[in-house]
Coordinates of C-alpha atoms in Angstrom, one line a residue:
M1 CA 14.0 29.0 -4.5
D2 CA 13.0 27.3 -1.1
K3 CA 15.9 28.1 1.0
M4 CA 16.1 25.0 2.5
I5 CA 16.9 23.4 -0.4
G6 CA 21.0 22.0 -0.1
K7 CA 20.5 22.0 3.6
M8 CA 21.9 18.9 5.8
L9 CA 19.9 17.9 8.6
D10 CA 21.4 16.7 11.8
N11 CA 24.8 16.4 9.2
R12 CA 22.8 13.1 7.6
Y13 CA 20.2 13.7 5.3
E14 CA 20.7 16.9 2.5
L15 CA 17.7 18.2 1.1
L16 CA 17.4 17.7 -2.7
E17 CA 14.1 19.2 -4.1
V18 CA 10.1 20.1 -3.1
I19 CA 8.0 17.4 -4.0
G20 CA 5.1 18.2 -1.9
S21 CA 3.5 20.5 0.3
G22 CA 0.6 20.5 2.8
G23 CA -1.1 22.3 5.3
M24 CA 1.4 21.6 8.4
A25 CA 4.8 20.7 6.3
V26 CA 7.1 20.7 3.0
V27 CA 8.0 17.1 1.5
Y28 CA 11.6 17.3 0.5
K29 CA 13.1 14.6 -2.3
A30 CA 16.9 13.8 -0.1
K31 CA 19.7 11.6 0.2
C32 CA 20.8 10.1 3.1
H33 CA 24.7 10.3 3.3
R34 CA 25.4 7.4 5.8
L35 CA 23.4 5.0 4.1
N36 CA 23.3 6.6 0.3
R37 CA 19.3 6.1 -0.6
L38 CA 16.9 8.6 -1.2
V39 CA 14.4 9.3 1.1
A40 CA 11.6 12.0 1.6
V41 CA 11.6 14.2 4.6
K42 CA 8.6 15.9 6.2
V43 CA 9.8 19.4 7.4
L44 CA 7.1 21.3 9.5
K45 CA 6.4 24.7 7.9
S46 CA 9.2 27.4 9.9
D47 CA 5.7 29.8 10.4
L48 CA 4.1 26.8 12.2
A49 CA 7.4 25.7 14.1
E50 CA 7.1 29.0 16.4
D51 CA 3.6 27.4 17.1
A52 CA 3.3 24.9 20.2
D53 CA 0.3 23.4 19.4
F54 CA 1.6 22.6 16.0
R55 CA 4.6 21.5 17.2
R56 CA 2.4 18.8 19.5
R57 CA 0.9 17.9 16.6
F58 CA 4.1 17.3 14.2
R59 CA 5.5 15.2 17.0
D60 CA 2.4 13.0 17.8
E61 CA 2.4 12.1 14.1
S62 CA 6.0 11.6 14.6
Q63 CA 5.4 9.2 17.7
A64 CA 2.8 7.5 16.1
V65 CA 4.5 6.4 13.2
A66 CA 7.4 6.0 14.2
M67 CA 5.9 2.6 16.1
L68 CA 4.9 1.3 12.9
S69 CA 5.7 -1.1 10.6
H70 CA 3.5 -2.8 8.0
P71 CA 3.6 -3.4 3.8
N72 CA 0.6 -0.8 3.6
I73 CA 2.0 1.4 6.1
V74 CA 4.5 4.4 4.6
S75 CA 7.5 3.3 6.4
V76 CA 9.1 5.7 8.4
Y77 CA 13.0 5.4 8.9
D78 CA 14.4 8.4 11.5
V79 CA 13.1 11.3 13.4
S80 CA 14.4 14.8 14.2
R81 CA 16.2 14.8 17.5
G82 CA 17.5 18.7 17.8
E83 CA 15.6 22.3 16.5
T84 CA 14.2 21.6 13.4
E85 CA 11.2 19.3 13.3
Y86 CA 11.6 16.5 10.9
I87 CA 10.3 12.9 10.2
V88 CA 12.1 10.7 7.5
M89 CA 10.2 8.3 4.9
E90 CA 10.6 6.0 2.3
L91 CA 10.8 7.9 -0.9
I92 CA 7.6 6.5 -2.7
D93 CA 7.7 6.3 -6.6
G94 CA 4.1 6.2 -7.0
I95 CA 0.5 7.9 -6.9
T96 CA -2.4 8.7 -4.6
L97 CA -5.4 6.9 -5.2
K98 CA -7.0 9.9 -5.4
Q99 CA -5.0 10.5 -8.9
Y100 CA -5.5 7.0 -9.4
M101 CA -9.2 7.0 -9.5
E102 CA -9.3 10.3 -12.2
K103 CA -7.4 8.4 -14.4
R104 CA -9.2 5.4 -14.3
G105 CA -12.9 6.7 -14.0
Q106 CA -15.5 4.1 -13.0
L107 CA -13.4 0.9 -11.4
N108 CA -14.4 -2.3 -11.4
W109 CA -15.6 -3.8 -8.1
R110 CA -12.6 -6.3 -7.8
E111 CA -10.6 -3.7 -8.3
A112 CA -11.9 -1.8 -5.4
L113 CA -11.9 -4.6 -2.9
H114 CA -8.3 -4.9 -3.8
F115 CA -7.7 -1.4 -2.8
V116 CA -9.9 -1.7 0.2
T117 CA -8.7 -4.6 1.7
Q118 CA -4.9 -3.5 1.8
I119 CA -5.8 -0.5 3.6
I120 CA -8.1 -2.4 6.1
K121 CA -5.5 -4.6 6.4
G122 CA -3.0 -1.2 7.3
L123 CA -5.5 0.2 9.8
S124 CA -5.3 -2.6 11.5
H125 CA -1.8 -2.9 12.3
A126 CA -1.8 1.0 13.2
H127 CA -4.9 0.0 15.4
S128 CA -3.3 -3.0 17.2
R129 CA -0.6 -0.2 17.8
G130 CA -2.7 2.3 19.6
I131 CA -2.7 4.9 16.6
I132 CA -5.8 6.1 15.1
H133 CA -5.2 8.1 12.1
R134 CA -8.2 10.2 11.6
D135 CA -7.8 11.5 8.1
I136 CA -8.3 8.5 6.0
K137 CA -9.6 9.6 2.5
P138 CA -7.8 8.8 -1.0
Q139 CA -5.6 11.8 -1.1
N140 CA -3.8 9.8 1.9
I141 CA -3.8 6.6 -0.2
M142 CA -0.6 6.0 -2.1
V143 CA -0.8 3.2 -5.1
L144 CA 2.4 1.7 -5.7
R145 CA 3.7 0.7 -9.5
D146 CA 2.9 -3.0 -8.8
G147 CA -0.8 -2.1 -7.4
S148 CA 0.2 -2.4 -3.6
V149 CA -1.0 0.6 -1.6
K150 CA 0.3 2.3 1.1
V151 CA -1.1 4.6 3.9
A152 CA 0.3 7.6 4.6
D153 CA 0.0 11.1 6.7
F154 CA -0.5 10.6 9.8
G155 CA -0.9 14.0 10.6
I156 CA -3.7 13.9 12.9
A157 CA -3.5 11.1 14.3
C158 CA -3.4 10.3 17.8
L159 CA -2.8 7.8 20.4
S160 CA -6.2 6.0 21.7
N161 CA -5.0 5.9 25.3
S162 CA -3.9 9.7 25.4
A163 CA -6.3 12.3 27.1
Q164 CA -9.3 13.4 25.0
T165 CA -7.3 16.0 22.6
L166 CA -8.8 18.2 19.3
T167 CA -12.4 18.1 20.2
Q168 CA -13.5 20.8 20.0
E169 CA -12.0 21.4 16.2
A170 CA -13.8 18.8 13.6
L171 CA -10.1 17.5 11.8
G172 CA -10.3 15.5 9.1
S173 CA -11.6 15.7 5.4
V174 CA -15.5 17.2 5.7
H175 CA -16.3 14.2 2.9
Y176 CA -14.6 11.3 4.3
I177 CA -15.1 12.2 8.3
S178 CA -17.1 10.4 11.0
P179 CA -20.3 11.6 12.5
E180 CA -18.3 11.6 15.9
Q181 CA -15.6 13.7 14.5
A182 CA -18.1 16.3 13.4
K183 CA -19.6 16.1 16.6
G184 CA -16.1 16.8 18.5
D185 CA -16.9 13.7 20.5
R186 CA -14.0 11.1 21.2
T187 CA -13.0 8.9 18.0
D188 CA -11.6 5.2 18.1
A189 CA -10.6 2.8 15.4
R190 CA -14.0 2.6 14.3
S191 CA -14.1 6.4 13.1
D192 CA -11.4 4.8 10.5
I193 CA -13.4 2.2 9.4
Y194 CA -15.9 4.6 8.8
S195 CA -13.7 6.5 7.0
A196 CA -12.6 4.0 4.4
G197 CA -16.1 2.7 4.5
V198 CA -16.3 6.0 2.8
V199 CA -13.5 5.6 0.1
L200 CA -15.1 2.5 -0.5
Y201 CA -17.9 3.9 -1.7
E202 CA -16.7 6.0 -3.9
L203 CA -14.3 2.9 -5.4
L204 CA -17.5 1.3 -6.1
T205 CA -19.9 4.6 -7.1
N206 CA -17.2 7.0 -8.7
R207 CA -18.9 9.5 -6.5
L208 CA -19.6 10.9 -3.2
P209 CA -22.4 9.8 -0.4
F210 CA -22.4 13.1 0.7
E211 CA -21.8 16.2 -1.5
G212 CA -23.3 20.1 -0.4
D213 CA -22.8 23.6 -0.8
S214 CA -20.6 24.2 2.1
A215 CA -18.1 22.0 4.3
V216 CA -21.0 22.4 7.0
S217 CA -24.1 21.1 5.3
V218 CA -22.1 17.9 4.4
A219 CA -21.1 17.2 7.7
I220 CA -24.2 17.4 8.8
Q221 CA -25.5 14.5 6.4
H222 CA -23.1 12.5 8.2
L223 CA -24.8 13.1 11.1
S224 CA -28.5 12.5 10.3
A225 CA -29.1 11.8 6.7
V226 CA -28.3 8.2 5.1
P227 CA -26.7 7.7 1.6
L228 CA -28.1 6.0 -1.5
S229 CA -26.8 2.5 -1.6
P230 CA -23.5 1.8 -3.8
R231 CA -26.3 -0.7 -5.8
E232 CA -28.6 2.0 -6.5
I233 CA -25.9 4.0 -8.2
N234 CA -23.8 0.7 -9.7
P235 CA -25.9 -2.2 -10.6
E236 CA -22.6 -4.1 -11.2
V237 CA -21.7 -3.9 -7.4
P238 CA -22.5 -7.3 -5.3
E239 CA -25.2 -7.1 -2.4
A240 CA -22.8 -9.1 0.3
L241 CA -19.7 -6.1 -0.7
E242 CA -22.7 -3.6 -0.6
L243 CA -23.7 -4.3 2.8
I244 CA -19.9 -4.5 3.9
C245 CA -19.5 -1.0 2.9
M246 CA -22.8 0.3 4.7
K247 CA -21.8 -1.5 7.8
A248 CA -17.9 0.2 7.5
M249 CA -20.2 3.7 6.7
A250 CA -23.1 3.2 10.2
S251 CA -23.6 6.2 10.8
D252 CA -24.4 4.5 14.8
I253 CA -21.1 3.9 15.6
E254 CA -22.6 1.0 17.4
K255 CA -23.8 -0.8 14.5
R256 CA -20.5 -0.2 12.6
Y257 CA -17.4 -2.9 12.7
R258 CA -16.0 -3.0 15.8
S259 CA -12.6 -3.3 14.4
A260 CA -10.9 -3.4 11.5
E261 CA -10.0 -6.6 11.5
E262 CA -13.3 -7.8 11.9
M263 CA -13.9 -6.1 8.6
L264 CA -11.2 -7.9 7.2
I265 CA -13.1 -11.1 8.0
D266 CA -16.0 -10.2 5.9
L267 CA -13.8 -8.5 3.0
E268 CA -11.6 -12.0 2.9
E269 CA -15.1 -14.1 3.0
F270 CA -16.6 -11.9 0.1
R271 CA -13.2 -12.5 -1.8
K272 CA -13.4 -16.1 -1.4
N273 CA -17.1 -16.8 -1.9
P274 CA -19.0 -13.8 -3.6
E275 CA -22.3 -14.9 -2.9
V276 CA -21.9 -15.1 0.6
D277 CA -24.7 -14.7 2.9
L278 CA -23.9 -12.0 5.4
D279 CA -25.6 -12.1 8.9
F280 CA -26.9 -9.1 8.6
T281 CA -28.5 -6.6 6.4
I282 CA -28.6 -2.3 5.6
E283 CA -32.0 -1.8 7.5
D284 CA -30.1 -3.4 10.7
L285 CA -27.7 -0.3 10.3
H286 CA -30.1 2.1 10.7
R287 CA -30.2 4.4 13.4
E288 CA -32.5 3.6 15.8
A289 CA -35.2 6.5 16.8
N290 CA -35.0 7.5 20.2
E291 CA -37.5 9.7 20.3
E292 CA -40.4 9.6 22.3
P293 CA -44.1 10.7 20.8
T294 CA -45.6 14.3 22.1
Q295 CA -47.5 13.6 25.2
Y296 CA -50.2 15.8 26.3
I297 CA -49.9 16.3 30.1
P298 CA -53.3 17.7 31.5
A299 CA -53.0 21.1 33.7
V300 CA -53.7 21.1 37.5
K301 CA -56.4 23.1 37.8
A302 CA -57.5 25.3 41.0
V303 CA -61.1 24.4 42.7
N304 CA -63.4 27.8 41.6
H305 CA -66.7 28.5 40.9
H306 CA -66.4 29.7 37.5
S307 CA -69.1 28.9 35.1
E308 CA -68.9 26.2 32.5
E309 CA -68.7 28.2 29.2
D310 CA -66.0 30.3 31.3
E311 CA -64.1 26.4 32.4
E312 CA -64.5 25.6 28.7
E313 CA -63.1 28.8 27.6
S314 CA -60.3 28.5 30.0
E315 CA -59.8 24.9 28.7
G316 CA -59.1 25.8 24.7
S317 CA -57.3 29.2 25.9
E318 CA -54.6 26.5 27.9
K319 CA -54.5 24.0 24.6
K320 CA -53.7 27.1 22.6
H321 CA -51.1 28.1 25.1
K322 CA -49.7 24.4 25.4
T323 CA -49.6 23.7 21.9
A324 CA -47.4 27.4 21.2
M325 CA -45.9 26.3 23.9
I326 CA -44.5 22.7 22.3
I327 CA -43.8 24.4 18.8
G328 CA -41.4 27.3 20.3
G329 CA -40.3 24.6 21.9
I330 CA -39.0 22.2 19.2
A331 CA -37.9 26.1 17.2
A332 CA -36.1 26.6 20.1
A333 CA -34.8 23.6 20.2
A334 CA -33.9 23.1 16.0
A335 CA -31.8 26.8 16.4
I336 CA -29.8 25.6 19.1
V337 CA -28.8 22.4 17.7
F338 CA -28.0 24.8 14.4
A339 CA -26.0 27.1 16.1
L340 CA -24.2 24.0 17.8
F341 CA -23.4 22.4 14.7
Y342 CA -21.5 25.8 13.1
F343 CA -20.3 25.8 16.6
I344 CA -18.5 22.7 16.7
I345 CA -17.8 22.2 13.6
G346 CA -17.0 25.8 12.7
S347 CA -13.6 24.7 11.2
F348 CA -15.1 23.6 7.9
S349 CA -16.7 27.3 7.5
T350 CA -15.4 27.9 3.9
P351 CA -14.7 31.2 2.4
A352 CA -17.5 32.7 0.1
K353 CA -15.6 31.9 -2.9
T354 CA -16.2 28.1 -3.2
E355 CA -14.7 27.4 -7.2
F356 CA -11.1 28.1 -8.0
P357 CA -10.0 27.4 -12.0
V358 CA -6.8 25.2 -11.8
P359 CA -3.7 27.7 -12.9
N360 CA -1.5 26.3 -15.6
L361 CA 1.8 25.5 -14.1
L362 CA 3.4 23.7 -17.2
G363 CA 6.8 25.1 -17.4
K364 CA 7.0 26.5 -13.8
T365 CA 9.4 25.3 -11.5
M366 CA 8.3 24.1 -7.9
E367 CA 10.2 27.0 -6.3
E368 CA 8.6 29.4 -8.4
V369 CA 4.9 27.3 -8.0
L370 CA 5.6 27.6 -3.9
A371 CA 6.9 31.6 -4.4
D372 CA 3.7 32.3 -6.0
P373 CA 1.2 32.9 -3.2
E374 CA -1.5 33.3 -5.5
I375 CA -1.1 29.5 -6.5
S376 CA 0.4 27.9 -3.2
D377 CA -2.3 30.2 -0.7
V378 CA -5.1 28.6 -2.9
F379 CA -4.1 24.9 -4.1
T380 CA -1.7 22.2 -2.9
V381 CA 1.1 21.3 -5.2
E382 CA 2.7 17.8 -5.0
Q383 CA 5.2 16.1 -7.2
I384 CA 4.6 13.1 -7.5
G385 CA 7.5 12.0 -10.3
Q386 CA 10.0 12.9 -13.0
R387 CA 10.3 12.4 -16.7
A388 CA 12.8 12.4 -19.7
S389 CA 11.5 16.1 -21.8
S390 CA 12.5 17.6 -25.1
E391 CA 10.0 19.9 -24.7
Y392 CA 10.9 21.0 -21.1
P393 CA 14.3 22.0 -19.5
A394 CA 15.0 20.1 -16.2
G395 CA 13.5 21.1 -13.2
Q396 CA 10.1 22.8 -15.2
I397 CA 6.8 21.3 -14.8
I398 CA 5.5 18.8 -17.8
E399 CA 2.3 17.2 -17.0
Q400 CA -0.4 18.6 -14.4
T401 CA -3.6 16.5 -12.3
P402 CA -6.2 18.4 -12.8
E403 CA -5.4 20.1 -16.5
S404 CA -5.4 24.3 -15.8
G405 CA -8.7 25.8 -16.7
K406 CA -10.6 22.8 -14.8
I407 CA -12.9 24.3 -12.1
V408 CA -12.5 22.7 -9.1
K409 CA -14.6 23.0 -5.3
G410 CA -13.1 20.7 -2.8
D411 CA -9.7 19.2 -3.3
R412 CA -7.5 21.7 -4.6
L413 CA -4.6 19.7 -4.5
I414 CA -2.6 19.4 -7.9
S415 CA -0.2 16.4 -9.0
V416 CA 2.6 17.5 -11.2
F417 CA 5.5 15.5 -13.0
V418 CA 9.2 17.5 -13.3
S419 CA 11.3 17.0 -15.9
T420 CA 14.9 15.6 -15.7
G421 CA 16.2 17.6 -19.4
I422 CA 16.7 15.1 -22.0
K423 CA 17.7 12.2 -20.8
T424 CA 21.1 10.6 -22.4
E425 CA 22.1 6.6 -21.5
P426 CA 25.5 5.4 -23.3
M427 CA 24.6 2.9 -25.6
P428 CA 24.6 -0.6 -24.3
N429 CA 26.6 -3.7 -26.0
L430 CA 24.5 -5.3 -28.0
V431 CA 26.4 -7.3 -30.7
G432 CA 25.3 -10.9 -30.4
Q433 CA 22.2 -10.8 -28.5
E434 CA 19.6 -12.1 -29.9
Y435 CA 17.9 -9.1 -32.0
R436 CA 14.4 -9.3 -29.8
S437 CA 16.1 -9.3 -26.6
A438 CA 18.4 -6.3 -27.7
T439 CA 15.0 -4.6 -28.5
I440 CA 13.9 -4.7 -25.0
Q441 CA 17.1 -3.5 -23.5
L442 CA 16.9 -0.8 -25.3
K443 CA 13.0 0.0 -24.6
N444 CA 13.9 -0.6 -21.5
L445 CA 16.3 2.3 -20.8
D446 CA 13.0 4.7 -21.1
L447 CA 14.1 6.8 -24.2
D448 CA 11.2 6.5 -26.7
L449 CA 14.4 5.5 -29.3
N450 CA 12.8 5.0 -32.9
L451 CA 14.5 1.2 -33.5
I452 CA 15.5 0.3 -36.9
N453 CA 16.3 -3.1 -37.7
S454 CA 18.3 -4.0 -41.5
E455 CA 20.0 -7.3 -42.1
D456 CA 23.2 -8.3 -43.4
Y457 CA 25.5 -11.9 -43.8
S458 CA 27.4 -12.7 -41.2
D459 CA 30.6 -15.7 -41.2
S460 CA 30.9 -15.1 -37.2
V461 CA 27.5 -14.1 -35.9
T462 CA 24.7 -16.7 -35.7
S463 CA 21.6 -15.8 -37.8
G464 CA 18.9 -13.6 -35.6
C465 CA 21.4 -11.9 -33.1
V466 CA 22.8 -8.4 -33.7
I467 CA 26.3 -8.2 -35.8
K468 CA 26.2 -4.4 -35.0
T469 CA 24.9 -1.3 -34.1
D470 CA 24.6 2.7 -34.4
P471 CA 25.6 4.2 -32.8
S472 CA 28.2 2.0 -31.5
Y473 CA 28.7 0.6 -28.1
G474 CA 29.4 2.7 -25.6
E475 CA 28.6 6.7 -27.5
M476 CA 25.8 8.4 -25.9
I477 CA 22.5 8.5 -26.9
R478 CA 19.6 11.1 -26.2
F479 CA 16.0 10.7 -25.8
G480 CA 14.2 10.8 -29.2
D481 CA 17.4 9.5 -31.4
T482 CA 17.0 7.3 -33.9
V483 CA 19.0 3.3 -32.9
T484 CA 19.8 0.9 -35.8
L485 CA 19.9 -2.6 -35.5
V486 CA 22.1 -5.0 -38.1
I487 CA 20.7 -8.3 -37.7
S488 CA 22.4 -11.6 -38.8
K489 CA 21.0 -13.6 -41.6
G490 CA 24.1 -16.0 -41.1
I491 CA 26.5 -17.2 -43.5
E492 CA 25.9 -16.5 -47.3
Q493 CA 25.0 -18.9 -49.3
K494 CA 26.7 -18.3 -52.4
S495 CA 25.9 -19.8 -56.2
V496 CA 27.9 -22.5 -57.2
I497 CA 28.8 -24.2 -61.1
V498 CA 27.9 -27.6 -61.6
P499 CA 30.5 -29.5 -62.5
T500 CA 31.0 -32.2 -65.9
C501 CA 29.9 -35.7 -64.1
T502 CA 30.1 -37.5 -67.4
G503 CA 32.9 -40.0 -68.4
F504 CA 34.2 -40.1 -64.5
H505 CA 33.9 -42.8 -62.6
V506 CA 30.9 -42.3 -59.5
D507 CA 33.6 -42.5 -56.6
T508 CA 35.9 -40.0 -57.9
V509 CA 32.1 -37.7 -58.9
R510 CA 30.9 -38.5 -55.5
Q511 CA 33.4 -37.1 -53.7
N512 CA 33.7 -34.0 -56.4
L513 CA 30.1 -33.1 -55.7
T514 CA 30.6 -33.5 -51.9
Q515 CA 33.8 -31.2 -51.7
L516 CA 32.0 -28.3 -54.4
G517 CA 29.0 -28.1 -51.3
L518 CA 26.4 -30.2 -53.6
V519 CA 24.6 -33.4 -53.1
C520 CA 24.7 -36.9 -55.0
G521 CA 21.3 -37.9 -55.2
E522 CA 19.6 -41.0 -56.4
V523 CA 22.3 -43.3 -58.5
T524 CA 20.6 -45.6 -61.3
Y525 CA 22.4 -47.8 -63.2
D526 CA 22.5 -49.3 -66.7
I527 CA 23.2 -52.8 -67.6
S528 CA 22.9 -53.0 -71.1
S529 CA 25.6 -49.7 -71.5
S530 CA 28.7 -51.1 -73.6
V531 CA 30.7 -48.4 -72.0
E532 CA 32.8 -49.4 -68.6
E533 CA 30.9 -50.8 -65.4
G534 CA 30.9 -47.5 -62.9
I535 CA 31.5 -44.7 -65.7
V536 CA 28.5 -42.0 -64.9
L537 CA 26.7 -41.7 -68.5
Y538 CA 24.0 -39.4 -67.3
Q539 CA 23.5 -36.2 -64.5
S540 CA 20.2 -35.0 -63.7
I541 CA 21.7 -30.7 -63.8
E542 CA 24.2 -30.4 -67.0
A543 CA 27.6 -28.9 -66.1
N544 CA 28.7 -25.5 -66.0
Q545 CA 24.7 -24.0 -64.8
E546 CA 24.7 -22.2 -61.4
V547 CA 23.0 -23.7 -58.8
A548 CA 22.6 -22.8 -54.9
P549 CA 24.6 -25.3 -52.7
G550 CA 22.9 -28.1 -51.4
T551 CA 21.5 -28.3 -54.6
T552 CA 21.1 -32.5 -55.6
I553 CA 22.3 -34.1 -58.8
N554 CA 21.2 -37.5 -59.7
L555 CA 23.3 -39.4 -61.8
T556 CA 22.8 -42.7 -64.8
V557 CA 26.4 -44.5 -64.3
S558 CA 26.8 -47.9 -66.4
G559 CA 26.5 -51.4 -64.9
G560 CA 28.6 -53.1 -67.9
N561 CA 26.9 -56.4 -69.5
T562 CA 26.6 -58.2 -65.7
P563 CA 24.0 -56.6 -63.4
P564 CA 26.1 -55.0 -60.1
T565 CA 25.2 -57.0 -57.3
I566 CA 25.5 -54.3 -54.7
D567 CA 22.4 -51.6 -53.4
Q568 CA 22.3 -49.5 -56.3
S569 CA 21.8 -46.1 -53.5
K570 CA 25.7 -46.8 -52.3
E571 CA 28.9 -46.9 -53.9
A572 CA 29.9 -50.1 -56.7
V573 CA 32.4 -51.9 -55.5
S574 CA 34.7 -54.1 -57.6
P575 CA 34.2 -57.5 -58.3

């Protein structure tokens, strides 16, 4: 178990669990006892805390990110003031852009535009504060549940007005690094723009612009090669968006976007009109050839008395010697350049082993994984979330990306979900609620419940609402349990016995039918009847039959020898 778990930093931040580990620091989920909220605390690794250079870099990051406040940048709440070097950040509920890309596969260009616009907005804010990120890559971009993104991990950020630092170390990830970083030159905001351009290229094409057997070969391609245009790989990419991507990735820093704001202008113009005509072409972005052609320089001849034959032989010898000198010079220059690449970007050299099988982490705890050198020395394991599980006890890893057995080369990051155990919740009070609303509440509990509906009559609960639940309100329900909702069908409608209507006055019959829940329908008068006026002679449904409430019964009534003077559809009025 990590010895830092349970430790209280500055009598405020209680470290609860490890959620990720990188080259310089370990990230913990923690509780801020002063504000009673969960946060992420990034703590410099103890073995690196003794190194003054690492402590300086970590403090540079603290200084950098503490100056930033933007919706597309991970917020920093606090920085260490004591012996332990740490940074307190917001706890992000999401995954990295790299993980999102792996899950989704090929993204459409609209998604790519959505993501890169937010990345550039975050960088624009950072650059306005004089901060250069220097390590923009999908692994350092967090995608939240609502689709927004936040730029994270300013681990090798530097202040743009500070002294030129780390120029002999090509930091960052080789697939996204700018040419000037690879050469060890001074970097500025345009270096971040180049890396963001590579991210956009990958989003549009689902592949990186440069690949190679080693980090050195990839870095050299950034310096000298021209990648395939995105539309050659994915014809669905709009031409204007391709141009924006390639301008951001221009190897000549002078042909690149000068600022994040300038790139944002083009992105916004494209968003409004995908057919926008930009004022440059891909050819305009190519590096200009500055090499001068090889020229013949005649040798200085001394006056002598050689013969013409000797002079021709001497001239041929000089030409051969000069050609050999030129070829030798070119070869020597090439050797020097190649050696210089190895000297400058030697930090990219990889061990002989370049392929790594992903281990099976399912069922292990984060503490077990980080304590196993065969895993932690090769892979970076990052917890990106928690989830209930009926298969794995609390604390064990239940899902990993990439899956075990997969062979990986460059990026050796494994993202995991950890079990919270079998989830339980108290049964909510759903009685009287409309059944669709009740069903939604149960599904929002995220317990993967088996929901069963049944129906029953109720004199007190409106039709379509919940009469009762099983389990009852307040009882604990577990992940995967069965819950039954009993839904009201309203008041039960019982059958009615049709009364005898004949022989009775129509007024009395109407009253009786209404009291029984029946309807007195059409009343027809027989004026030829010898029976006393107003007496019912005939009913449409015979007496003593069972009918449903609300059934209509039509009547024939005696009108006597004199036709009635009232509307037959209304009650008779005595003369």
